[in-house]
Amino acid sequence: MARNDQHAMKVYGDIKLYAGTGSPELAQKIADYVKAPLCGRDIIQFPNENLFVKLHSSARGQDVYVIQTTSSPVHRNLMELLILLQTLKLDSAGRITAVIPYLAYARSDKKDQPRVPITARLVADMIEVAGADRYILIDPHAGQVQGFFSIPGDVLTGFYLISDYLRSRRSEMKDPVVVTVDLGFAKKGRNVAANIEAPIAFIEKRRVANDAKAQALTVIGEVENRDVILVDDEIDTGGSIVQAVNLVKERGARNVYVVCVHPVFSANAVDRLAALPVKQFITTDTVPIPAEKQILLKDRLTVISVSALIGEVILRAHQGRSVGEMFNE
Ligand code: R5P
């Protein structure tokens, strides 16, 4: 009788963590925080590039978290995530949460010209259809991405961690000002500025084509003789940040700090960043940065781990506790 009562109170089974191959170091750090091992699974790519997944043990009835970032190689990582989710669903896992530190295609979030897709919506649909009951995301490009899912989820931000770090360095800075790389980032930029008690300025940026080229136009606000903290959600090709750094330097900025949550660093972005007059690049590990790219930025690169943030949210989700109270909300 006592055994049945105990069982009845437990809605889901134990925490089971699985990881794709997208960000093994981050997955291990999350596992260390949660104090649960990464469960064994095989992920095999056949000669025809089709993927095959096999779990080493049963996940039946368990509270499962699949950790997979969807940065490069984007389509392989995305398919691994989807196949892992389906495998767990078919294995009768109790509840499945897709933990996606970086969500690919999040920038395709609206039909802003004729005859184009909203691929972020498609990706959300695929994650649900594959078997996710919940999701955890970090700073998806736009808030509306949450609305593309009809399952519940936790949308987290890396900017509290980054703001804490900036606060710890604030005494070294002279008259710091937070500058957003585009107007679309104004609201999040304002939060960072408020957190470190600095004023805010904005760059007006206009994309002129679909080919990843951007054009920075002007700075709205004061940067002259100030230390500038340039903030953006992600650095992809580096085009936006190169223009932003050059612009604030032309306008008389002193030291420049570059901040982003997702270091996508595609193509030759890191070479371009390395050539910039930037004192420090501050980012997180939502996207792994290969060693050969880290070396180019040397000690100017600071990577803050989001593992404790994600790990704590996993524990709270498992225990049915508030996530908002972590941020005094
Ligand atoms: C765009 O709206 C984003 O906030 C980033 O500014 C963009 O992803 C950066 O891309 P890139 O580094 O290729 O300029």
Short mmCIF file of C-alpha atoms and ligand atoms in Angstrom, two decimals:
data_model
loop_
_atom_site.label_atom_id
_atom_site.label_comp_id
_atom_site.label_asym_id
_atom_site.label_seq_id
_atom_site.Cartn_x
_atom_site.Cartn_y
_atom_site.Cartn_z
CA MET A 1 0.00 0.00 0.00
CA ALA A 2 2.72 2.43 1.03
CA ARG A 3 4.61 1.56 -2.15
CA ASN A 4 1.56 2.36 -4.32
CA ASP A 5 0.98 5.72 -2.61
CA GLN A 6 4.57 6.69 -3.17
CA HIS A 7 4.31 5.70 -6.80
CA ALA A 8 1.04 7.65 -7.28
CA MET A 9 2.69 10.90 -6.12
CA LYS A 10 5.38 10.63 -8.76
CA VAL A 11 4.00 12.02 -12.01
CA TYR A 12 7.11 11.26 -14.05
CA GLY A 13 9.95 8.84 -13.50
CA ASP A 14 13.58 9.70 -12.88
CA ILE A 15 15.53 12.30 -14.86
CA LYS A 16 17.15 10.75 -17.90
CA LEU A 17 19.52 12.94 -19.92
CA TYR A 18 20.33 12.17 -23.53
CA ALA A 19 22.57 14.20 -25.81
CA GLY A 20 23.04 14.43 -29.53
CA THR A 21 26.50 15.15 -30.89
CA GLY A 22 25.92 18.91 -31.30
CA SER A 23 27.51 20.15 -28.06
CA PRO A 24 29.08 17.30 -26.08
CA GLU A 25 30.98 19.51 -23.62
CA LEU A 26 27.92 21.55 -22.70
CA ALA A 27 25.83 18.36 -22.39
CA GLN A 28 28.40 16.90 -19.97
CA LYS A 29 28.47 20.09 -17.90
CA ILE A 30 24.67 20.04 -17.67
CA ALA A 31 24.82 16.39 -16.58
CA ASP A 32 27.41 17.32 -13.92
CA TYR A 33 25.11 20.06 -12.59
CA VAL A 34 22.04 17.82 -12.56
CA LYS A 35 24.10 14.95 -11.10
CA ALA A 36 22.65 12.52 -13.59
CA PRO A 37 24.74 10.73 -16.21
CA LEU A 38 24.25 11.12 -19.93
CA CYS A 39 22.43 7.96 -20.96
CA GLY A 40 24.04 5.68 -23.49
CA ARG A 41 22.84 5.76 -27.08
CA ASP A 42 24.26 5.00 -30.48
CA ILE A 43 24.00 7.53 -33.27
CA ILE A 44 25.21 6.03 -36.51
CA GLN A 45 25.42 7.58 -39.95
CA PHE A 46 25.05 5.08 -42.78
CA PRO A 47 26.94 5.46 -46.07
CA ASN A 48 23.81 7.00 -47.60
CA GLU A 49 23.90 9.71 -44.86
CA ASN A 50 20.75 8.37 -43.17
CA LEU A 51 21.03 8.41 -39.37
CA PHE A 52 20.17 5.60 -36.99
CA VAL A 53 19.66 5.88 -33.24
CA LYS A 54 19.53 3.14 -30.62
CA LEU A 55 19.10 3.65 -26.87
CA HIS A 56 21.23 1.48 -24.60
CA SER A 57 18.49 1.13 -21.97
CA SER A 58 14.77 1.65 -21.56
CA ALA A 59 13.37 5.15 -21.04
CA ARG A 60 9.84 3.88 -20.38
CA GLY A 61 7.96 6.21 -18.05
CA GLN A 62 11.01 8.42 -17.36
CA ASP A 63 11.36 12.23 -17.36
CA VAL A 64 13.64 12.60 -20.36
CA TYR A 65 15.68 15.61 -21.52
CA VAL A 66 17.30 15.57 -24.96
CA ILE A 67 20.15 18.08 -25.14
CA GLN A 68 21.02 19.07 -28.67
CA THR A 69 22.15 22.39 -30.05
CA THR A 70 21.34 22.92 -33.72
CA SER A 71 24.36 24.87 -34.88
CA SER A 72 26.76 23.58 -37.55
CA PRO A 73 26.35 20.99 -39.00
CA VAL A 74 22.79 22.30 -38.80
CA HIS A 75 20.88 19.64 -40.70
CA ARG A 76 22.69 16.70 -39.16
CA ASN A 77 22.16 18.14 -35.67
CA LEU A 78 18.52 18.86 -36.36
CA MET A 79 17.87 15.36 -37.67
CA GLU A 80 19.68 13.82 -34.68
CA LEU A 81 17.38 15.80 -32.39
CA LEU A 82 14.24 14.73 -34.25
CA ILE A 83 15.26 11.08 -34.42
CA LEU A 84 16.25 10.99 -30.74
CA LEU A 85 12.86 12.48 -29.84
CA GLN A 86 11.00 9.93 -31.92
CA THR A 87 13.07 7.04 -30.56
CA LEU A 88 12.23 8.09 -27.00
CA LYS A 89 8.55 8.54 -27.86
CA LEU A 90 8.41 5.06 -29.35
CA ASP A 91 10.16 3.75 -26.24
CA SER A 92 7.25 5.12 -24.15
CA ALA A 93 9.23 7.78 -22.27
CA GLY A 94 6.99 9.47 -19.69
CA ARG A 95 7.71 13.07 -20.65
CA ILE A 96 10.19 14.33 -23.23
CA THR A 97 11.77 17.80 -23.15
CA ALA A 98 13.83 19.05 -26.10
CA VAL A 99 16.68 21.16 -24.69
CA ILE A 100 17.92 23.32 -27.55
CA PRO A 101 20.54 25.89 -26.49
CA TYR A 102 20.69 27.33 -30.02
CA LEU A 103 17.67 26.96 -32.29
CA ALA A 104 18.51 26.85 -35.99
CA TYR A 105 16.30 28.77 -38.41
CA ALA A 106 15.01 31.05 -35.64
CA ARG A 107 15.84 34.03 -37.87
CA SER A 108 13.26 32.82 -40.41
CA ASP A 109 10.42 33.97 -38.18
CA LYS A 110 8.12 35.99 -40.46
CA LYS A 111 6.94 36.30 -44.02
CA ASP A 112 8.53 39.67 -44.62
CA GLN A 113 8.58 39.41 -48.41
CA PRO A 114 6.45 37.51 -50.93
CA ARG A 115 7.05 33.83 -51.63
CA VAL A 116 9.25 33.03 -48.61
CA PRO A 117 8.80 30.42 -45.83
CA ILE A 118 8.60 30.79 -42.04
CA THR A 119 11.07 28.03 -41.35
CA ALA A 120 11.22 28.56 -37.58
CA ARG A 121 7.54 27.51 -37.51
CA LEU A 122 8.35 24.44 -39.58
CA VAL A 123 11.16 23.48 -37.18
CA ALA A 124 8.86 23.93 -34.17
CA ASP A 125 6.26 21.71 -35.84
CA MET A 126 8.86 19.04 -36.56
CA ILE A 127 10.06 19.03 -32.94
CA GLU A 128 6.50 18.55 -31.71
CA VAL A 129 5.60 15.89 -34.26
CA ALA A 130 8.81 14.01 -33.45
CA GLY A 131 7.62 13.61 -29.85
CA ALA A 132 8.64 16.54 -27.64
CA ASP A 133 6.18 17.34 -24.83
CA ARG A 134 8.13 20.39 -23.71
CA TYR A 135 11.09 22.50 -24.84
CA ILE A 136 13.84 24.63 -23.32
CA LEU A 137 15.38 27.36 -25.51
CA ILE A 138 17.95 30.06 -24.91
CA ASP A 139 17.47 33.43 -26.58
CA PRO A 140 15.73 32.34 -29.76
CA HIS A 141 16.18 35.14 -32.28
CA ALA A 142 12.67 36.57 -31.78
CA GLY A 143 10.10 36.30 -29.02
CA GLN A 144 7.40 35.13 -31.41
CA VAL A 145 9.23 31.82 -31.91
CA GLN A 146 7.62 30.71 -28.62
CA GLY A 147 4.25 31.07 -30.29
CA PHE A 148 5.25 28.63 -33.02
CA PHE A 149 5.13 25.81 -30.44
CA SER A 150 1.82 24.60 -29.05
CA ILE A 151 3.56 22.61 -26.32
CA PRO A 152 4.75 24.37 -23.14
CA GLY A 153 8.35 25.39 -22.73
CA ASP A 154 10.89 27.52 -20.92
CA VAL A 155 12.51 30.31 -22.91
CA LEU A 156 15.66 31.38 -21.08
CA THR A 157 18.15 34.14 -21.66
CA GLY A 158 21.92 34.12 -21.40
CA PHE A 159 21.95 37.84 -20.79
CA TYR A 160 21.62 37.57 -16.98
CA LEU A 161 24.87 35.59 -16.94
CA ILE A 162 26.52 38.02 -19.33
CA SER A 163 25.28 41.01 -17.31
CA ASP A 164 26.72 39.50 -14.12
CA TYR A 165 30.05 39.14 -15.87
CA LEU A 166 29.93 42.69 -17.22
CA ARG A 167 29.11 43.99 -13.75
CA SER A 168 32.20 42.23 -12.43
CA ARG A 169 34.31 44.11 -15.02
CA ARG A 170 32.48 47.41 -14.76
CA SER A 171 35.02 49.14 -12.51
CA GLU A 172 37.63 48.76 -15.31
CA MET A 173 35.39 50.54 -17.80
CA LYS A 174 35.25 54.28 -18.38
CA ASP A 175 31.75 55.66 -18.87
CA PRO A 176 30.39 52.45 -20.39
CA VAL A 177 27.47 52.56 -22.79
CA VAL A 178 25.57 49.53 -24.08
CA VAL A 179 25.02 49.74 -27.84
CA THR A 180 22.67 47.36 -29.65
CA VAL A 181 23.80 46.25 -33.09
CA ASP A 182 20.32 46.81 -34.52
CA LEU A 183 17.00 48.29 -33.48
CA GLY A 184 15.38 44.84 -33.31
CA PHE A 185 17.56 44.13 -30.30
CA ALA A 186 16.67 47.38 -28.51
CA LYS A 187 14.51 45.83 -25.78
CA LYS A 188 16.99 43.15 -24.73
CA GLY A 189 19.80 45.70 -24.96
CA ARG A 190 17.89 47.97 -22.63
CA ASN A 191 17.67 45.14 -20.09
CA VAL A 192 21.43 44.61 -20.24
CA ALA A 193 22.02 48.36 -19.82
CA ALA A 194 19.65 48.45 -16.83
CA ASN A 195 21.37 45.42 -15.26
CA ILE A 196 24.78 47.04 -15.39
CA GLU A 197 23.47 50.56 -14.74
CA ALA A 198 24.80 52.02 -17.99
CA PRO A 199 23.10 54.19 -20.62
CA ILE A 200 22.00 52.74 -23.94
CA ALA A 201 22.53 53.66 -27.58
CA PHE A 202 21.42 51.95 -30.79
CA ILE A 203 22.75 51.28 -34.24
CA GLU A 204 20.29 51.54 -37.06
CA LYS A 205 21.13 48.68 -39.42
CA ARG A 206 19.42 47.80 -42.63
CA ARG A 207 19.83 44.54 -44.49
CA VAL A 208 19.96 45.20 -48.21
CA ALA A 209 19.57 41.63 -49.55
CA ASN A 210 19.08 37.99 -48.50
CA ASP A 211 22.78 37.22 -48.91
CA ALA A 212 23.89 37.77 -45.31
CA LYS A 213 25.35 41.21 -46.14
CA ALA A 214 24.28 43.93 -43.78
CA GLN A 215 24.77 47.67 -43.76
CA ALA A 216 25.17 49.65 -40.57
CA LEU A 217 23.84 53.13 -41.02
CA THR A 218 24.04 55.30 -37.95
CA VAL A 219 24.39 55.44 -34.16
CA ILE A 220 21.53 56.82 -32.11
CA GLY A 221 23.01 57.94 -28.78
CA GLU A 222 26.36 58.97 -27.27
CA VAL A 223 29.47 56.84 -27.72
CA GLU A 224 32.26 59.42 -27.95
CA ASN A 225 34.97 58.96 -25.30
CA ARG A 226 33.04 56.07 -23.80
CA ASP A 227 33.76 52.38 -23.47
CA VAL A 228 31.24 50.69 -25.74
CA ILE A 229 29.60 47.33 -25.04
CA LEU A 230 28.15 46.13 -28.34
CA VAL A 231 25.40 43.54 -27.81
CA ASP A 232 23.61 41.19 -30.19
CA ASP A 233 21.89 37.82 -29.89
CA GLU A 234 24.24 36.05 -32.29
CA ILE A 235 27.29 36.60 -34.44
CA ASP A 236 26.93 34.64 -37.64
CA THR A 237 29.20 35.85 -40.47
CA GLY A 238 30.40 38.75 -38.34
CA GLY A 239 29.22 41.28 -40.94
CA SER A 240 26.98 43.20 -38.54
CA ILE A 241 29.53 43.35 -35.77
CA VAL A 242 32.41 44.42 -38.06
CA GLN A 243 30.32 47.34 -39.27
CA ALA A 244 29.15 48.16 -35.77
CA VAL A 245 32.69 48.20 -34.35
CA ASN A 246 33.94 50.39 -37.19
CA LEU A 247 31.02 52.76 -36.78
CA VAL A 248 31.42 53.30 -33.03
CA LYS A 249 35.17 53.68 -33.45
CA GLU A 250 34.60 56.36 -36.11
CA ARG A 251 32.31 58.08 -33.62
CA GLY A 252 35.06 58.22 -31.00
CA ALA A 253 34.46 55.12 -28.86
CA ARG A 254 37.34 54.16 -26.50
CA ASN A 255 37.51 50.45 -25.67
CA VAL A 256 35.01 48.22 -27.42
CA TYR A 257 33.59 45.05 -25.86
CA VAL A 258 31.56 42.69 -28.07
CA VAL A 259 28.85 40.58 -26.48
CA CYS A 260 26.63 37.88 -27.98
CA VAL A 261 24.83 34.81 -26.61
CA HIS A 262 25.27 32.55 -29.64
CA PRO A 263 28.77 32.42 -31.19
CA VAL A 264 27.68 30.90 -34.49
CA PHE A 265 30.91 32.16 -36.10
CA SER A 266 30.22 30.72 -39.56
CA ALA A 267 32.53 30.93 -42.59
CA ASN A 268 35.50 33.22 -41.85
CA ALA A 269 33.75 35.21 -39.12
CA VAL A 270 36.50 34.60 -36.56
CA ASP A 271 39.23 35.87 -38.90
CA ARG A 272 37.21 39.04 -39.33
CA LEU A 273 36.62 39.38 -35.60
CA ALA A 274 40.29 38.77 -34.81
CA ALA A 275 41.25 41.76 -36.97
CA LEU A 276 38.95 44.15 -35.08
CA PRO A 277 40.08 46.70 -32.48
CA VAL A 278 38.03 44.95 -29.78
CA LYS A 279 39.22 44.59 -26.20
CA GLN A 280 37.14 41.53 -25.41
CA PHE A 281 34.62 39.15 -26.96
CA ILE A 282 32.15 37.82 -24.41
CA THR A 283 29.83 34.96 -25.31
CA THR A 284 28.37 31.66 -24.07
CA ASP A 285 28.65 27.97 -24.91
CA THR A 286 25.20 27.55 -26.54
CA VAL A 287 27.25 26.93 -29.68
CA PRO A 288 30.61 25.14 -29.35
CA ILE A 289 33.57 27.12 -30.71
CA PRO A 290 36.17 24.82 -32.30
CA ALA A 291 39.66 25.09 -30.76
CA GLU A 292 41.18 26.38 -34.01
CA LYS A 293 38.75 29.31 -33.94
CA GLN A 294 39.23 30.01 -30.22
CA ILE A 295 42.97 30.29 -30.78
CA LEU A 296 42.48 33.16 -33.22
CA LEU A 297 40.82 35.27 -30.54
CA LYS A 298 43.31 34.16 -27.87
CA ASP A 299 42.75 35.67 -24.44
CA ARG A 300 40.33 38.23 -25.85
CA LEU A 301 37.62 35.50 -25.82
CA THR A 302 35.54 34.85 -22.70
CA VAL A 303 33.01 32.01 -22.83
CA ILE A 304 30.44 31.87 -20.04
CA SER A 305 28.74 28.51 -19.62
CA VAL A 306 24.95 28.25 -19.66
CA SER A 307 25.19 24.75 -18.13
CA ALA A 308 24.13 25.75 -14.60
CA LEU A 309 21.23 27.78 -15.99
CA ILE A 310 19.93 24.86 -18.05
CA GLY A 311 20.73 22.33 -15.33
CA GLU A 312 18.79 24.27 -12.72
CA VAL A 313 15.80 24.63 -15.05
CA ILE A 314 15.84 20.87 -15.71
CA LEU A 315 15.83 20.18 -11.95
CA ARG A 316 13.01 22.63 -11.35
CA ALA A 317 10.96 21.30 -14.28
CA HIS A 318 11.40 17.79 -12.91
CA GLN A 319 10.40 18.81 -9.41
CA GLY A 320 7.47 20.95 -10.63
CA ARG A 321 9.02 24.12 -9.18
CA SER A 322 8.89 27.65 -10.55
CA VAL A 323 11.54 28.70 -13.04
CA GLY A 324 10.49 32.36 -12.90
CA GLU A 325 11.55 32.62 -9.24
CA MET A 326 15.16 32.02 -10.35
CA PHE A 327 14.92 35.49 -11.87
CA ASN A 328 12.75 37.04 -9.11
CA GLU A 329 9.73 36.88 -11.41
C1 R5P B 1 20.11 39.70 -36.86
O1 R5P B 1 19.06 40.30 -36.86
C2 R5P B 1 20.81 39.24 -35.63
O2 R5P B 1 20.43 39.93 -34.49
C3 R5P B 1 22.31 39.36 -35.80
O3 R5P B 1 22.63 40.72 -35.94
C4 R5P B 1 22.76 38.61 -37.00
O4 R5P B 1 22.39 37.28 -36.87
C5 R5P B 1 24.25 38.70 -37.17
O5 R5P B 1 24.58 38.13 -38.41
P1 R5P B 1 25.97 38.46 -39.08
O6 R5P B 1 27.03 38.17 -38.05
O7 R5P B 1 26.03 37.52 -40.26
O8 R5P B 1 25.96 39.89 -39.50
#
